Coordinates of C-alpha atoms in Angstrom, one line a residue:
X1 CA 75.2 119.3 113.0
X2 CA 77.0 122.0 114.9
X3 CA 80.1 121.7 117.0
X4 CA 79.2 121.3 120.7
X5 CA 77.7 124.5 122.1
X6 CA 79.1 125.8 125.4
X7 CA 75.8 127.4 126.5
X8 CA 72.9 125.7 124.7
X9 CA 71.3 122.3 124.2
X10 CA 73.6 120.9 126.8
X11 CA 71.1 118.2 127.5
X12 CA 72.2 116.8 124.1
X13 CA 75.9 117.4 124.6
X14 CA 75.5 120.8 123.0
X15 CA 75.0 119.4 119.5
X16 CA 72.5 121.3 117.4
X17 CA 71.0 119.7 114.3
X18 CA 70.1 122.1 111.6
X19 CA 67.5 121.0 109.0
X20 CA 67.3 122.5 105.6
X21 CA 65.1 121.9 102.6
X22 CA 67.1 120.1 99.9
X23 CA 64.2 120.0 97.4
X24 CA 62.4 122.1 94.9
X25 CA 61.0 125.0 96.9
X26 CA 63.7 124.7 99.6
X27 CA 62.5 125.4 103.1
X28 CA 59.0 126.4 101.9
X29 CA 58.5 122.7 101.0
X30 CA 59.3 121.3 104.4
X31 CA 58.6 124.1 107.0
X32 CA 55.6 124.6 109.2
X33 CA 54.2 127.2 106.7
X34 CA 54.0 129.9 109.4
X35 CA 53.7 133.3 107.6
X36 CA 54.6 136.3 109.6
X37 CA 56.7 139.2 108.4
X38 CA 58.3 140.5 111.5
X39 CA 58.4 144.1 112.9
X40 CA 58.8 147.2 110.8
X41 CA 61.8 147.9 113.0
X42 CA 63.6 144.9 111.6
X43 CA 63.6 146.3 108.1
X44 CA 64.4 149.8 109.2
X45 CA 67.4 148.3 110.9
X46 CA 68.5 146.8 107.6
X47 CA 68.2 150.2 106.0
X48 CA 70.4 151.7 108.6
X49 CA 73.0 148.9 108.3
X50 CA 73.2 149.2 104.5
X51 CA 72.7 152.9 104.3
X52 CA 70.0 152.2 101.8
X53 CA 66.5 153.5 102.6
X54 CA 64.9 151.1 100.0
X55 CA 65.2 148.5 102.8
X56 CA 62.9 150.4 105.2
X57 CA 59.7 148.7 106.0
X58 CA 57.7 151.5 104.3
X59 CA 59.5 150.6 101.0
X60 CA 59.7 146.9 101.6
X61 CA 56.0 146.6 102.1
X62 CA 55.2 146.5 98.4
X63 CA 57.5 143.5 98.0
X64 CA 56.1 141.8 101.0
X65 CA 52.6 142.2 99.6
X66 CA 53.6 141.1 96.1
X67 CA 53.9 137.4 97.0
X68 CA 50.6 137.4 98.9
X69 CA 47.1 136.2 97.9
X70 CA 45.6 137.1 101.3
X71 CA 42.5 135.1 102.3
X72 CA 42.7 135.7 106.1
X73 CA 40.5 137.4 108.7
X74 CA 42.4 140.7 108.8
X75 CA 42.0 142.3 105.3
X76 CA 43.6 145.7 105.0
X77 CA 46.0 147.7 102.7
X78 CA 48.8 145.9 104.5
X79 CA 48.2 142.8 102.4
X80 CA 48.5 141.7 98.8
X81 CA 45.7 139.9 97.1
X82 CA 47.1 138.9 93.7
X83 CA 50.3 137.1 94.6
X84 CA 51.1 133.4 94.0
X85 CA 51.2 132.4 97.7
X86 CA 47.8 132.1 99.5
X87 CA 47.9 133.2 103.2
X88 CA 45.2 132.6 105.7
X89 CA 44.3 131.5 109.2
X90 CA 43.2 127.8 109.5
X91 CA 39.5 127.3 110.4
X92 CA 40.6 124.2 112.4
X93 CA 42.5 125.8 115.4
X94 CA 41.6 124.0 118.6
X95 CA 42.5 126.0 121.7
X96 CA 43.1 129.3 119.9
X97 CA 40.3 131.2 121.7
X98 CA 41.7 130.3 125.1
X99 CA 45.1 131.7 124.0
X100 CA 43.6 135.0 122.8
X101 CA 41.4 135.3 125.9
X102 CA 44.5 134.9 128.1
X103 CA 46.2 137.7 126.1
X104 CA 43.2 140.0 126.6
X105 CA 43.1 139.3 130.4
X106 CA 46.8 140.3 130.6
X107 CA 46.1 143.6 128.9
X108 CA 47.6 142.7 125.5
X109 CA 46.2 143.7 122.1
X110 CA 44.7 141.0 119.9
X111 CA 46.2 141.6 116.5
X112 CA 47.5 140.1 113.2
X113 CA 51.0 138.8 112.6
X114 CA 51.1 140.7 109.2
X115 CA 49.6 144.1 110.0
X116 CA 51.2 147.3 111.2
X117 CA 50.7 146.3 114.9
X118 CA 53.2 143.5 115.6
X119 CA 52.9 143.4 119.4
X120 CA 50.3 141.3 121.3
X121 CA 48.5 138.0 120.9
X122 CA 47.4 136.7 117.6
X123 CA 46.3 133.7 115.5
X124 CA 48.9 132.3 113.2
X125 CA 48.7 132.6 109.4
X126 CA 50.0 130.0 107.0
X127 CA 50.9 129.7 103.4
X128 CA 48.1 127.2 102.5
X129 CA 45.3 126.8 100.0
X130 CA 42.4 124.7 101.1
X131 CA 44.5 123.3 103.9
X132 CA 47.3 122.3 101.7
X133 CA 50.9 123.6 101.5
X134 CA 51.8 126.0 98.7
X135 CA 55.6 126.2 98.4
X136 CA 57.7 128.6 96.5
X137 CA 58.1 126.0 93.8
X138 CA 54.3 125.5 93.5
X139 CA 53.6 129.2 93.5
X140 CA 56.4 130.6 91.4
X141 CA 58.0 127.9 89.3
X142 CA 55.7 125.1 88.4
X143 CA 53.0 127.2 86.7
X144 CA 55.7 128.5 84.2
X145 CA 57.8 125.5 83.5
X146 CA 56.3 124.9 80.1
X147 CA 55.8 128.5 79.1
X148 CA 58.9 130.4 80.0
X149 CA 61.6 130.2 77.4
X150 CA 64.2 131.5 79.9
X151 CA 63.3 129.1 82.7
X152 CA 64.9 125.6 83.0
X153 CA 64.9 123.5 86.1
X154 CA 67.6 120.8 86.4
X155 CA 66.5 118.4 89.2
X156 CA 68.6 116.0 91.2
X157 CA 71.5 118.4 90.8
X158 CA 73.9 120.4 93.0
X159 CA 76.2 123.3 92.1
X160 CA 79.7 122.5 93.4
X161 CA 81.8 125.4 92.2
X162 CA 81.4 128.9 90.8
X163 CA 83.8 129.5 87.9
X164 CA 85.7 132.8 87.6
X165 CA 87.7 134.6 85.0
X166 CA 89.7 137.1 87.0
X167 CA 87.2 138.8 89.3
X168 CA 84.2 138.0 87.2
X169 CA 81.9 135.0 87.8
X170 CA 81.3 133.3 84.4
X171 CA 79.6 130.0 85.2
X172 CA 79.1 127.1 87.6
X173 CA 80.1 123.5 87.7
X174 CA 77.3 121.2 88.9
X175 CA 76.7 117.5 89.2
X176 CA 73.5 115.6 88.4
X177 CA 72.7 112.3 89.9
X178 CA 71.8 109.6 87.4
X179 CA 69.3 106.8 87.6
X180 CA 72.2 104.3 87.4
X181 CA 73.7 105.7 90.6
X182 CA 76.4 107.7 89.0
X183 CA 76.9 111.4 88.5
X184 CA 77.3 113.7 85.5
X185 CA 79.4 116.7 85.9
X186 CA 78.4 119.8 83.8
X187 CA 79.2 123.4 83.3
X188 CA 76.6 126.1 82.9
X189 CA 77.9 129.4 81.5
X190 CA 76.2 132.7 82.3
X191 CA 75.6 135.2 79.5
X192 CA 74.8 137.9 82.1
X193 CA 75.3 137.0 85.8
X194 CA 74.9 134.3 88.4
X195 CA 72.4 134.4 91.3
X196 CA 73.1 132.1 94.2
X197 CA 70.1 131.1 96.3
X198 CA 71.3 128.0 98.0
X199 CA 70.4 129.1 101.5
X200 CA 72.1 130.1 104.7
X201 CA 74.3 127.0 104.9
X202 CA 75.0 126.2 101.2
X203 CA 75.5 129.7 99.8
X204 CA 78.5 130.5 102.0
X205 CA 79.9 127.0 101.5
X206 CA 79.6 127.4 97.7
X207 CA 81.4 130.8 97.9
X208 CA 84.2 129.5 100.0
X209 CA 84.7 126.3 98.0
X210 CA 85.0 128.6 95.0
X211 CA 87.6 130.9 96.5
X212 CA 85.5 133.7 98.0
X213 CA 85.8 133.8 101.8
X214 CA 88.1 134.5 104.8
X215 CA 91.8 134.3 103.9
X216 CA 92.6 132.0 106.8
X217 CA 89.9 129.5 105.9
X218 CA 90.8 129.4 102.2
X219 CA 94.5 129.0 103.0
X220 CA 93.9 126.2 105.4
X221 CA 91.8 124.4 102.9
X222 CA 94.4 125.1 100.1
X223 CA 91.8 126.9 97.9
X224 CA 93.1 129.7 95.7
X225 CA 91.8 133.0 96.8
X226 CA 89.5 134.9 94.3
X227 CA 88.3 137.4 96.8
X228 CA 88.8 137.8 100.6
X229 CA 85.4 138.4 102.3
X230 CA 84.0 137.6 105.7
X231 CA 81.8 134.7 104.4
X232 CA 80.3 132.5 107.1
X233 CA 80.9 135.0 109.9
X234 CA 77.9 136.3 111.9
X235 CA 75.6 133.3 111.6
X236 CA 72.8 133.6 114.1
X237 CA 69.3 132.2 114.7
X238 CA 66.4 132.4 117.1
X239 CA 66.9 130.3 120.1
X240 CA 63.8 128.3 121.2
X241 CA 62.8 125.9 124.0
X242 CA 59.6 124.4 125.2
X243 CA 57.4 124.0 128.2
X244 CA 54.9 121.3 128.7
X245 CA 51.6 121.8 130.5
X246 CA 48.6 119.6 131.3
X247 CA 44.9 120.7 130.8
X248 CA 41.6 119.0 131.5
X249 CA 40.0 119.2 128.1
X250 CA 41.1 116.8 125.3
X251 CA 38.9 118.4 122.7
X252 CA 41.2 121.4 122.7
X253 CA 44.1 119.5 121.1
X254 CA 44.9 117.8 117.9
X255 CA 45.3 114.1 118.7
X256 CA 46.5 112.1 115.6
X257 CA 45.3 108.8 117.0
X258 CA 41.8 110.2 117.6
X259 CA 41.4 112.7 114.9
X260 CA 42.9 111.2 111.7
X261 CA 40.3 108.8 110.4
X262 CA 38.3 108.2 107.2
X263 CA 35.6 110.8 108.0
X264 CA 38.1 113.6 108.8
X265 CA 40.0 112.6 105.6
X266 CA 36.8 113.0 103.6
X267 CA 36.2 116.5 105.1
X268 CA 39.8 117.4 104.2
X269 CA 39.5 116.2 100.7
X270 CA 36.2 118.0 100.2
X271 CA 36.8 121.2 102.0
X272 CA 40.5 121.5 103.0
X273 CA 39.4 121.7 106.6
X274 CA 39.6 119.6 109.8
X275 CA 42.4 117.8 111.6
X276 CA 44.2 116.8 108.4
X277 CA 44.6 120.6 107.6
X278 CA 46.6 121.3 110.8
X279 CA 50.2 122.3 111.0
X280 CA 50.9 120.2 114.0
X281 CA 48.6 122.1 116.3
X282 CA 50.3 125.4 115.8
X283 CA 47.4 127.9 116.2
X284 CA 48.6 131.2 117.7
X285 CA 51.5 133.3 119.0
X286 CA 52.3 136.3 121.1
X287 CA 55.0 138.9 120.3
X288 CA 56.2 140.6 123.4
X289 CA 59.1 142.9 124.6
X290 CA 61.3 142.0 127.6
X291 CA 63.0 144.4 129.9
X292 CA 66.0 144.1 127.7
X293 CA 64.1 145.7 124.8
X294 CA 62.5 148.2 127.0
X295 CA 65.8 149.3 128.6
X296 CA 67.2 149.8 125.1
X297 CA 64.4 152.1 124.3
X298 CA 62.5 149.6 122.1
X299 CA 59.3 148.8 124.0
X300 CA 57.3 148.2 120.8
X301 CA 59.9 146.0 119.2
X302 CA 59.2 142.4 120.4
X303 CA 62.2 140.3 121.3
X304 CA 60.5 137.2 122.4
X305 CA 57.8 135.0 120.9
X306 CA 55.4 132.6 122.7
X307 CA 53.4 130.1 120.8
X308 CA 50.9 127.4 121.9
X309 CA 51.0 124.0 120.3
X310 CA 47.7 122.3 120.7
X311 CA 48.8 118.8 120.0
X312 CA 48.7 115.6 122.1
X313 CA 52.1 114.6 120.6
X314 CA 55.3 116.4 121.6
X315 CA 57.0 118.4 118.9
X316 CA 60.7 117.8 118.2
X317 CA 62.1 120.3 120.8
X318 CA 60.1 118.9 123.6
X319 CA 60.7 115.7 125.7
X320 CA 58.2 112.9 125.1
X321 CA 54.9 113.4 126.9
X322 CA 54.3 109.7 127.5
X323 CA 55.9 109.8 131.0
X324 CA 53.6 112.6 132.4
X325 CA 51.1 111.4 135.0
X326 CA 47.7 112.4 133.8
X327 CA 44.0 111.5 134.4
X328 CA 42.1 110.0 131.5
X329 CA 40.4 113.3 130.7
X330 CA 43.7 115.3 130.7
X331 CA 46.0 116.0 127.8
X332 CA 49.4 117.6 127.4
X333 CA 49.8 120.9 125.6
X334 CA 52.9 122.7 124.8
X335 CA 54.2 126.3 124.7
X336 CA 57.3 127.4 122.7
X337 CA 59.4 130.2 124.0
X338 CA 61.8 131.9 121.5
X339 CA 64.3 134.7 121.8
X340 CA 63.7 136.4 118.4
X341 CA 66.2 139.3 118.4
X342 CA 69.3 137.4 119.5
X343 CA 72.6 139.1 120.1
X344 CA 74.8 136.0 120.0
X345 CA 76.8 135.5 116.8
X346 CA 78.7 132.4 115.5
X347 CA 80.6 131.1 112.5
X348 CA 80.2 128.7 109.6
X349 CA 83.2 127.5 107.8
X350 CA 84.6 124.7 105.7
X351 CA 86.0 121.5 107.0
X352 CA 89.6 121.9 105.8
X353 CA 90.1 118.2 105.5
X354 CA 87.0 117.6 103.4
X355 CA 85.8 120.8 101.8
X356 CA 83.0 119.1 100.0
X357 CA 81.7 117.5 103.2
X358 CA 79.6 119.0 106.0
X359 CA 80.5 122.4 107.3
X360 CA 81.8 123.3 110.7
X361 CA 79.1 125.3 112.4
X362 CA 79.4 127.1 115.7
X363 CA 76.2 129.0 116.4
X364 CA 77.6 130.2 119.7
X365 CA 74.1 130.2 121.0
X366 CA 73.4 132.1 124.3
X367 CA 76.9 133.4 124.5
X368 CA 75.4 136.9 125.1
X369 CA 73.8 137.1 128.5
X370 CA 70.9 139.2 127.3
X371 CA 69.7 136.3 125.2
X372 CA 69.3 134.2 128.3
X373 CA 67.5 137.1 130.1
X374 CA 65.0 137.4 127.3
X375 CA 64.2 133.6 127.4
X376 CA 63.9 133.8 131.2
X377 CA 61.3 136.5 130.9
X378 CA 59.6 134.5 128.2
X379 CA 59.3 131.5 130.5
X380 CA 58.0 133.7 133.3
X381 CA 55.3 135.1 131.0
X382 CA 54.3 131.6 129.8
X383 CA 53.9 130.5 133.4
X384 CA 51.7 133.5 134.1
X385 CA 49.5 132.7 131.1
X386 CA 48.9 129.0 131.9
X387 CA 48.8 129.3 135.7
X388 CA 47.2 132.6 136.4
X389 CA 44.8 133.6 133.6
X390 CA 41.1 132.7 133.8
X391 CA 41.2 131.1 130.4
X392 CA 43.6 128.4 131.6
X393 CA 42.5 128.2 135.2
X394 CA 39.2 126.9 133.9
X395 CA 41.2 124.2 132.2
X396 CA 43.1 123.5 135.5
X397 CA 46.4 124.0 133.5
X398 CA 49.5 123.0 135.3
X399 CA 53.2 122.8 134.4
X400 CA 54.3 119.2 133.8
X401 CA 57.2 118.2 136.1
X402 CA 60.6 118.9 134.5
X403 CA 63.3 116.3 134.9
X404 CA 66.6 118.0 134.5
X405 CA 69.4 116.2 136.4
X406 CA 71.9 118.9 135.5
X407 CA 69.8 121.4 137.5
X408 CA 68.9 119.2 140.4
X409 CA 71.1 121.1 142.8
X410 CA 69.1 124.3 142.2
X411 CA 65.7 125.2 143.8
X412 CA 63.0 124.0 141.4
X413 CA 61.5 126.9 139.4
X414 CA 63.8 129.5 140.9
X415 CA 65.4 132.0 138.5
X416 CA 68.7 130.1 138.7
X417 CA 66.9 126.8 137.9
X418 CA 65.4 128.4 134.8
X419 CA 68.7 129.8 133.7
X420 CA 70.1 126.3 133.9
X421 CA 67.1 124.9 132.1
X422 CA 67.6 127.5 129.3
X423 CA 71.2 126.3 128.8
X424 CA 70.1 122.7 128.8
X425 CA 67.2 123.0 126.4
X426 CA 67.9 126.1 124.2
X427 CA 68.0 125.0 120.6
X428 CA 67.8 126.3 117.0
X429 CA 64.5 127.6 115.7
X430 CA 65.8 126.8 112.2
X431 CA 65.7 130.4 111.2
X432 CA 69.4 131.0 110.7
X433 CA 70.7 134.0 108.7
X434 CA 73.8 136.1 108.3
X435 CA 76.4 134.0 106.6
X436 CA 76.7 136.2 103.5
X437 CA 75.8 139.4 105.4
X438 CA 74.5 142.4 103.6
X439 CA 76.1 145.7 104.3
X440 CA 77.3 149.1 102.9
X441 CA 79.7 147.7 100.3
X442 CA 83.5 147.9 100.2
X443 CA 83.7 150.2 103.2
X444 CA 81.9 147.7 105.5
X445 CA 84.3 145.1 106.9
X446 CA 81.4 142.8 107.9
X447 CA 79.7 142.8 104.5
X448 CA 79.7 140.0 101.8
X449 CA 77.1 141.6 99.6
X450 CA 75.9 145.1 99.1
X451 CA 72.3 146.3 99.3
X452 CA 71.7 145.3 95.7
X453 CA 72.7 141.6 96.4
X454 CA 76.0 141.9 94.6
X455 CA 79.0 140.1 96.0
X456 CA 81.5 142.8 96.9
X457 CA 84.5 142.9 94.6
X458 CA 83.1 140.3 92.2
X459 CA 81.4 141.1 88.9
X460 CA 78.5 139.0 87.7
X461 CA 77.6 137.4 91.0
X462 CA 74.8 138.0 93.5
X463 CA 73.4 136.2 96.5
X464 CA 69.7 136.3 97.3
X465 CA 68.5 134.2 100.2
X466 CA 68.4 134.1 104.1
X467 CA 72.2 134.3 104.2
X468 CA 72.3 138.0 103.3
X469 CA 70.1 139.1 106.3
X470 CA 72.3 141.1 108.7
X471 CA 70.0 140.8 111.7
X472 CA 67.2 138.2 111.8
X473 CA 63.6 139.4 111.8
X474 CA 61.7 138.8 115.0
X475 CA 59.5 136.3 113.2
X476 CA 59.7 133.1 111.1
X477 CA 61.9 133.9 108.1
X478 CA 59.5 132.4 105.6
X479 CA 57.4 135.5 104.7
X480 CA 60.4 138.0 104.8
X481 CA 62.3 135.8 102.3
X482 CA 59.5 136.1 99.8
X483 CA 59.8 139.9 100.1
X484 CA 63.6 139.7 99.7
X485 CA 63.2 137.5 96.6
X486 CA 60.7 140.0 95.1
X487 CA 63.0 142.9 95.8
X488 CA 66.0 141.0 94.3
X489 CA 64.1 140.2 91.1
X490 CA 63.0 143.8 90.8
X491 CA 66.6 145.1 91.2
X492 CA 68.1 142.6 88.8
X493 CA 65.4 143.4 86.2
X494 CA 66.0 147.1 86.5
X495 CA 69.8 146.8 86.4
X496 CA 69.6 144.9 83.1
X497 CA 66.9 147.0 81.6
X498 CA 69.3 150.0 82.1
X499 CA 72.1 148.3 80.1
X500 CA 72.4 147.9 76.3
X501 CA 71.1 144.6 75.2
X502 CA 69.2 144.1 78.4
X503 CA 66.5 141.7 77.2
X504 CA 66.3 138.3 79.0
X505 CA 67.9 135.2 77.4
X506 CA 68.6 131.8 78.7
X507 CA 72.0 130.6 80.0
X508 CA 74.0 128.1 77.9
X509 CA 74.8 124.7 79.2
X510 CA 77.8 122.5 78.3
X511 CA 78.1 118.9 79.4
X512 CA 81.8 118.2 80.2
X513 CA 82.1 114.6 81.4
X514 CA 80.4 111.7 83.2
X515 CA 81.7 109.8 86.2
X516 CA 80.4 108.5 89.5
X517 CA 82.1 111.1 91.8
X518 CA 83.5 114.6 91.3
X519 CA 85.7 116.8 93.4

């Protein structure tokens, strides 16, 4: 959980809960499986930040395609067809046609989330095969566990420290939980180098606990400094909130109580289709540019996302729908509004009194006024879609009443009301990045790793995960991270092929001691 935010999620005392995937496959094993790469401008921006053209979209495309086994409705040379991760649109997508029709009536293009045109209304694509999740573990690791000599997975384990000899990383200390309830502490020594991929929260924590981080943080925690770097600074995330509407057609939503039954389970088991194949009613999205983007000269670089949720049950960021007055033939539907090129930046640091405990996270959400403006325009567009387009007028769509005591002194639905609403409800989209920021190397005061994933000033240590992303993509981070991982593996392979004795060989493991706790 975060420290109380001053400008976001105030309805919950400003506390933001951040959920991560502590399992094989990480976030890909627990997320909504939404697969969209983001804008080419995102990657071109990374190239500019790192002064490395290999990060441009035109060069990253080969890596983004490499993971894909595309099975969707928009085949083109923008997609890969031989990768381990299947990508497609679900056949079961209630309400999608209404969403796309509304986009057309407002003059927007109907496009794909993973093609060259990233602006407009589109169906969502997911990393599924026959309606079932395919995680990074299922696609990349499990098929090779018994055949790769240089692959070993140690489950129920957590790396606690990186071990150094001078400025070189030589190994890690990790603990493994035992069936008896105790813990075994081990050391794994690296023959070549160590690659940290613990995620946006755990990778910076691991670096700081091991002596790599801001001087003031390490001194306060009484951790000997190995290398002073701005670890944990610059964390940021998409900010999301939700609107609830009511429509007059229950057939256009996924209703678990109605739709999950023996017959639909039979259809799912036989064909991977039907209600059991849904990702919670997530069927489409729109990528649009606010006046903020337009005034900055980026009218084709979307800075907000709208996405309909065709479900009778409220998702986590929405208030419960049970209290809404509705006729028997009516149903709630939901629309997410997200600022996807946020300017606000925060910090992640150690708890100096318990360095192995939870971190201190301040997302600093909505501290930049332009983030609030973007969300305001997103809300206004959502209202136009549901209240003014023929597709939703036929459904007699209406905004469900909003109970917001903190905003009661403001005129309902006025601009100031919505700004108040944004601060009350704005929350994390669980797409945080930037805690081990990638940059130009030694000359970049904000960089932790260089453009080849190497931790600056440390030999034998790289970071390859969401933490290196300097500016978040304007999309879910799922698909971009596969591209980043493919690029990282290519760079590491090339670096070692260029050195004497560069053939792959397994790390060595040495068990040191057993006890129930370790610090």
